[in-house]
Amino acid sequence: MPLEQIKSTAEFIKKQVSISPEIGIILGTGLGGLVKEIEVLHTIPYEKIPNMPLSTVEGHSGKLIFGILGGKKVVAMQGRFHYYEGYEMQQVIFPVRVMKYLGIKKLFLSNASGGVNPDFEVGDLMIITDHINLMPNPLIGKNEQELGERFPDMSEAYDKAIIEKAKQIAKQHNIKIQQGVYVALTGPTLETPAEYKYMRIIGGDTVGMSTAPEVIAGHHMGIPCFAMSIITDVGVEGRIIKVSLADILRAAEKAEPKMTLIMKELIKSL
């Protein structure tokens, strides 16, 4: 979307809120509970924000929340946008662009994903150390130099220093933590057994339908990114069962308190 739209949307939001957020948070399927830990100062529904797409997915609320978490000023997306909803990639990453102009210095993301690593179990948390993006790249099209360079380096898309802090926090609280590579697909179908097998062969540990485009956009703008997955189903040969959205939401909600604790303590430690 044009830079002018990004800036005008950010200016509109600035007039509605009393804080300049330092941290942006994108909450995925069934993970909106972190909002309960935020001292909420302002809530703006997406439909009230100019140029903002509307979330159509069950489990995604569709609000921008401003407040204090762990002593830090934050803006949280309660509900994200997915390519499979019919949006263009520029719309999917639009909120990340806007958050940059609201002042964020770091971006935290979460998602629900399917595990293709045989060592993973439903309910595990995984820190994303890298991704394989099999969706259209959100940077295709005219590059705005003000946002970032034409050919951004992606050798450290996920900030290593933040990852190390997160691992330390998990250890302190005796929370089992996995780490690995997230494969991003368009969806909306869940994967076939052959596709799960392929994701593992190419180096994936989990598979999902979000996160990578937002991280690409954040990294393009020089924002350190940190992301975690809740393993809500397993796509390992011999262990594959039929899965519904209700199953995914239940698994995400069960594991949510652990992720909430890590995210809150991590933000507090920065």
Tab-separated table of C-alpha atoms in Angstrom:
chain	number	residue	atom	x	y	z
A	1	MET	CA	0.000	0.000	0.000
A	2	PRO	CA	1.269	3.527	-0.707
A	3	LEU	CA	3.536	5.133	1.887
A	4	GLU	CA	1.076	8.031	2.150
A	5	GLN	CA	-1.658	5.627	3.349
A	6	ILE	CA	0.682	4.112	5.937
A	7	LYS	CA	1.609	7.549	7.276
A	8	SER	CA	-1.947	8.911	7.257
A	9	THR	CA	-3.227	5.840	9.136
A	10	ALA	CA	-0.457	6.206	11.723
A	11	GLU	CA	-1.278	9.910	12.136
A	12	PHE	CA	-4.974	9.085	12.632
A	13	ILE	CA	-4.117	6.550	15.350
A	14	LYS	CA	-1.684	8.918	17.096
A	15	LYS	CA	-4.541	11.390	17.577
A	16	GLN	CA	-6.617	8.686	19.320
A	17	VAL	CA	-3.997	7.515	21.830
A	18	SER	CA	-1.842	9.033	24.555
A	19	ILE	CA	1.242	6.805	24.257
A	20	SER	CA	3.937	6.123	21.694
A	21	PRO	CA	4.443	2.327	21.758
A	22	GLU	CA	7.959	0.897	21.861
A	23	ILE	CA	6.918	-2.711	21.250
A	24	GLY	CA	4.489	-4.183	18.726
A	25	ILE	CA	2.750	-7.508	19.405
A	26	ILE	CA	0.827	-9.648	16.893
A	27	LEU	CA	-1.345	-12.271	18.574
A	28	GLY	CA	-2.304	-15.365	16.591
A	29	THR	CA	-5.081	-17.961	16.693
A	30	GLY	CA	-6.344	-18.534	20.240
A	31	LEU	CA	-3.539	-16.460	21.750
A	32	GLY	CA	-5.411	-13.256	22.541
A	33	GLY	CA	-5.147	-13.972	26.281
A	34	LEU	CA	-1.917	-11.977	26.551
A	35	VAL	CA	-4.170	-8.924	26.329
A	36	LYS	CA	-5.400	-9.716	29.868
A	37	GLU	CA	-1.869	-8.982	31.085
A	38	ILE	CA	-1.830	-5.550	29.425
A	39	GLU	CA	-2.842	-2.475	31.395
A	40	VAL	CA	-5.125	-1.286	28.606
A	41	LEU	CA	-5.200	2.451	27.922
A	42	HIS	CA	-6.876	2.521	24.499
A	43	THR	CA	-8.737	0.059	22.267
A	44	ILE	CA	-9.499	0.828	18.624
A	45	PRO	CA	-11.569	-1.641	16.541
A	46	TYR	CA	-10.095	-2.218	13.096
A	47	GLU	CA	-13.253	-0.955	11.394
A	48	LYS	CA	-12.663	2.480	12.941
A	49	ILE	CA	-9.135	2.756	11.472
A	50	PRO	CA	-8.760	4.187	7.934
A	51	ASN	CA	-7.252	1.777	5.357
A	52	MET	CA	-7.149	-1.107	7.866
A	53	PRO	CA	-8.380	-4.487	6.545
A	54	LEU	CA	-10.948	-6.372	8.631
A	55	SER	CA	-10.153	-9.758	10.203
A	56	THR	CA	-12.570	-12.506	9.098
A	57	VAL	CA	-11.160	-15.503	10.981
A	58	GLU	CA	-12.671	-17.170	14.046
A	59	GLY	CA	-10.318	-16.690	17.005
A	60	HIS	CA	-9.172	-13.254	15.769
A	61	SER	CA	-10.919	-10.317	17.476
A	62	GLY	CA	-10.002	-7.383	15.269
A	63	LYS	CA	-8.760	-4.682	17.659
A	64	LEU	CA	-5.662	-2.569	18.145
A	65	ILE	CA	-4.843	-2.372	21.853
A	66	PHE	CA	-2.533	0.196	23.443
A	67	GLY	CA	-1.249	-0.111	26.991
A	68	ILE	CA	1.498	-1.117	29.393
A	69	LEU	CA	2.937	-4.644	29.600
A	70	GLY	CA	5.947	-5.495	31.755
A	71	GLY	CA	6.570	-1.790	32.271
A	72	LYS	CA	6.787	-1.178	28.500
A	73	LYS	CA	4.443	0.783	26.231
A	74	VAL	CA	2.954	-1.662	23.737
A	75	VAL	CA	0.541	-1.863	20.840
A	76	ALA	CA	-1.047	-5.286	20.322
A	77	MET	CA	-2.926	-6.576	17.300
A	78	GLN	CA	-5.720	-8.757	18.632
A	79	GLY	CA	-6.396	-10.456	15.321
A	80	ARG	CA	-4.128	-10.551	12.279
A	81	PHE	CA	-4.695	-10.702	8.537
A	82	HIS	CA	-3.976	-13.733	6.375
A	83	TYR	CA	-3.282	-14.091	2.673
A	84	TYR	CA	-5.945	-16.830	2.421
A	85	GLU	CA	-8.650	-14.329	3.404
A	86	GLY	CA	-8.228	-12.774	-0.027
A	87	TYR	CA	-6.066	-9.826	0.968
A	88	GLU	CA	-3.102	-8.715	-1.063
A	89	MET	CA	0.236	-9.177	0.689
A	90	GLN	CA	0.528	-5.391	1.050
A	91	GLN	CA	-2.667	-5.478	3.143
A	92	VAL	CA	-1.412	-8.395	5.248
A	93	ILE	CA	1.691	-6.439	6.283
A	94	PHE	CA	-0.013	-3.029	6.441
A	95	PRO	CA	-0.390	-3.042	10.264
A	96	VAL	CA	3.338	-3.781	10.704
A	97	ARG	CA	4.175	-0.807	8.495
A	98	VAL	CA	1.812	1.385	10.522
A	99	MET	CA	3.284	0.195	13.840
A	100	LYS	CA	6.723	1.295	12.637
A	101	TYR	CA	5.361	4.820	12.149
A	102	LEU	CA	3.715	4.652	15.573
A	103	GLY	CA	7.213	4.237	17.012
A	104	ILE	CA	7.793	0.527	17.727
A	105	LYS	CA	11.404	-0.616	18.119
A	106	LYS	CA	10.752	-4.381	18.430
A	107	LEU	CA	8.113	-6.775	17.086
A	108	PHE	CA	6.802	-9.876	18.893
A	109	LEU	CA	4.615	-12.423	17.101
A	110	SER	CA	2.811	-15.634	17.961
A	111	ASN	CA	0.954	-18.289	16.017
A	112	ALA	CA	-0.600	-21.723	16.147
A	113	SER	CA	1.162	-24.205	13.895
A	114	GLY	CA	1.382	-27.858	12.957
A	115	GLY	CA	4.464	-29.765	14.050
A	116	VAL	CA	6.357	-31.777	11.422
A	117	ASN	CA	9.326	-32.522	13.669
A	118	PRO	CA	8.798	-36.017	15.170
A	119	ASP	CA	10.153	-34.778	18.524
A	120	PHE	CA	7.301	-32.260	18.856
A	121	GLU	CA	4.031	-32.866	20.706
A	122	VAL	CA	0.712	-31.017	20.805
A	123	GLY	CA	1.004	-28.192	23.339
A	124	ASP	CA	4.743	-27.651	22.874
A	125	LEU	CA	6.059	-24.120	22.449
A	126	MET	CA	8.601	-23.447	19.711
A	127	ILE	CA	10.803	-20.390	19.321
A	128	ILE	CA	11.110	-19.633	15.612
A	129	THR	CA	14.786	-19.361	14.682
A	130	ASP	CA	14.228	-19.085	10.922
A	131	HIS	CA	11.524	-19.534	8.308
A	132	ILE	CA	10.905	-20.901	4.829
A	133	ASN	CA	8.429	-18.609	3.098
A	134	LEU	CA	6.339	-20.407	0.465
A	135	MET	CA	3.879	-17.524	0.144
A	136	PRO	CA	4.281	-14.577	-2.240
A	137	ASN	CA	6.940	-12.219	-0.902
A	138	PRO	CA	5.332	-9.078	0.597
A	139	LEU	CA	8.152	-6.880	-0.739
A	140	ILE	CA	7.286	-7.568	-4.394
A	141	GLY	CA	6.477	-4.290	-6.128
A	142	LYS	CA	7.889	-0.788	-5.901
A	143	ASN	CA	10.346	-0.405	-3.019
A	144	GLU	CA	9.976	2.617	-0.746
A	145	GLN	CA	13.543	3.464	0.259
A	146	GLU	CA	12.221	5.228	3.364
A	147	LEU	CA	10.921	1.867	4.600
A	148	GLY	CA	14.017	-0.174	3.785
A	149	GLU	CA	16.424	-1.292	1.106
A	150	ARG	CA	15.390	-3.101	-2.082
A	151	PHE	CA	17.231	-6.355	-1.275
A	152	PRO	CA	17.215	-6.825	2.528
A	153	ASP	CA	19.548	-9.427	4.026
A	154	MET	CA	17.590	-12.210	5.773
A	155	SER	CA	20.428	-14.097	7.476
A	156	GLU	CA	19.058	-13.078	10.909
A	157	ALA	CA	15.363	-12.410	10.427
A	158	TYR	CA	14.710	-13.520	14.023
A	159	ASP	CA	16.791	-11.643	16.582
A	160	LYS	CA	19.335	-13.980	18.208
A	161	ALA	CA	19.780	-11.906	21.373
A	162	ILE	CA	16.030	-11.921	22.082
A	163	ILE	CA	15.891	-15.673	21.365
A	164	GLU	CA	18.611	-16.305	23.967
A	165	LYS	CA	16.726	-14.236	26.569
A	166	ALA	CA	13.532	-16.167	25.849
A	167	LYS	CA	15.319	-19.500	26.318
A	168	GLN	CA	16.720	-18.313	29.658
A	169	ILE	CA	13.258	-17.231	30.837
A	170	ALA	CA	11.738	-20.590	29.825
A	171	LYS	CA	14.487	-22.396	31.741
A	172	GLN	CA	13.951	-20.252	34.852
A	173	HIS	CA	10.248	-21.145	34.842
A	174	ASN	CA	10.758	-24.833	33.944
A	175	ILE	CA	8.872	-24.452	30.672
A	176	LYS	CA	9.737	-26.967	27.967
A	177	ILE	CA	10.764	-25.062	24.864
A	178	GLN	CA	11.499	-26.221	21.344
A	179	GLN	CA	13.184	-24.193	18.633
A	180	GLY	CA	13.202	-24.541	14.884
A	181	VAL	CA	12.168	-23.489	11.397
A	182	TYR	CA	8.647	-22.313	10.538
A	183	VAL	CA	7.327	-23.049	7.030
A	184	ALA	CA	4.782	-20.471	5.850
A	185	LEU	CA	2.079	-21.613	3.402
A	186	THR	CA	-0.913	-19.786	1.962
A	187	GLY	CA	-3.627	-22.097	3.352
A	188	PRO	CA	-6.532	-22.206	3.982
A	189	THR	CA	-6.437	-26.004	3.645
A	190	LEU	CA	-4.503	-27.857	6.282
A	191	GLU	CA	-1.711	-29.947	4.829
A	192	THR	CA	-1.956	-33.362	3.189
A	193	PRO	CA	0.263	-36.143	4.598
A	194	ALA	CA	2.508	-35.780	1.529
A	195	GLU	CA	2.791	-32.024	2.115
A	196	TYR	CA	3.685	-32.540	5.784
A	197	LYS	CA	6.394	-34.965	4.678
A	198	TYR	CA	7.697	-32.420	2.150
A	199	MET	CA	7.857	-29.658	4.801
A	200	ARG	CA	10.042	-31.888	6.941
A	201	ILE	CA	12.311	-32.873	4.014
A	202	ILE	CA	13.010	-29.222	3.123
A	203	GLY	CA	14.021	-28.420	6.700
A	204	GLY	CA	10.828	-27.364	8.448
A	205	ASP	CA	9.869	-28.082	12.053
A	206	THR	CA	6.430	-26.462	12.006
A	207	VAL	CA	4.019	-25.252	9.340
A	208	GLY	CA	1.486	-22.428	9.403
A	209	MET	CA	-0.253	-19.691	7.425
A	210	SER	CA	1.098	-16.433	8.858
A	211	THR	CA	4.079	-14.757	10.556
A	212	ALA	CA	6.700	-14.908	7.780
A	213	PRO	CA	5.231	-11.999	5.748
A	214	GLU	CA	5.009	-9.828	8.880
A	215	VAL	CA	8.571	-10.693	9.890
A	216	ILE	CA	9.823	-9.937	6.374
A	217	ALA	CA	8.127	-6.520	6.553
A	218	GLY	CA	9.444	-5.814	10.057
A	219	HIS	CA	12.967	-6.905	9.199
A	220	HIS	CA	12.852	-4.829	6.002
A	221	MET	CA	12.281	-1.764	8.211
A	222	GLY	CA	15.083	-2.671	10.615
A	223	ILE	CA	12.836	-3.885	13.453
A	224	PRO	CA	14.222	-6.812	15.526
A	225	CYS	CA	11.625	-9.620	15.454
A	226	PHE	CA	10.843	-12.492	17.833
A	227	ALA	CA	8.205	-15.160	17.186
A	228	MET	CA	6.825	-18.250	18.917
A	229	SER	CA	4.539	-21.067	17.802
A	230	ILE	CA	2.180	-23.216	19.818
A	231	ILE	CA	2.117	-26.713	18.328
A	232	THR	CA	-1.613	-27.382	17.976
A	233	ASP	CA	-1.473	-30.514	15.813
A	234	VAL	CA	1.140	-32.939	14.550
A	235	GLY	CA	1.833	-33.753	10.903
A	236	VAL	CA	4.199	-36.667	11.391
A	237	GLU	CA	3.762	-39.911	9.447
A	238	GLY	CA	1.878	-42.442	11.549
A	239	ARG	CA	0.565	-39.742	13.935
A	240	ILE	CA	-1.645	-37.704	11.587
A	241	ILE	CA	-5.307	-37.401	12.584
A	242	LYS	CA	-8.155	-35.250	11.251
A	243	VAL	CA	-8.040	-31.771	12.805
A	244	SER	CA	-10.704	-29.046	13.026
A	245	LEU	CA	-10.374	-25.358	13.920
A	246	ALA	CA	-12.022	-26.186	17.261
A	247	ASP	CA	-9.218	-28.694	17.991
A	248	ILE	CA	-6.588	-26.077	17.106
A	249	LEU	CA	-8.217	-23.432	19.323
A	250	ARG	CA	-8.460	-25.862	22.264
A	251	ALA	CA	-4.784	-26.812	21.977
A	252	ALA	CA	-3.746	-23.165	21.666
A	253	GLU	CA	-5.792	-22.104	24.696
A	254	LYS	CA	-4.347	-24.915	26.811
A	255	ALA	CA	-0.752	-23.884	26.052
A	256	GLU	CA	-1.471	-20.151	26.094
A	257	PRO	CA	-0.521	-19.459	29.768
A	258	LYS	CA	3.048	-20.686	29.143
A	259	MET	CA	3.496	-18.484	26.094
A	260	THR	CA	1.903	-15.528	27.897
A	261	LEU	CA	4.383	-15.889	30.764
A	262	ILE	CA	7.402	-16.042	28.453
A	263	MET	CA	6.249	-13.088	26.346
A	264	LYS	CA	5.461	-10.953	29.402
A	265	GLU	CA	8.770	-11.694	31.153
A	266	LEU	CA	10.681	-11.214	27.914
A	267	ILE	CA	9.169	-7.789	27.288
A	268	LYS	CA	9.829	-6.841	30.907
A	269	SER	CA	13.504	-7.822	30.547
A	270	LEU	CA	14.210	-5.628	27.508
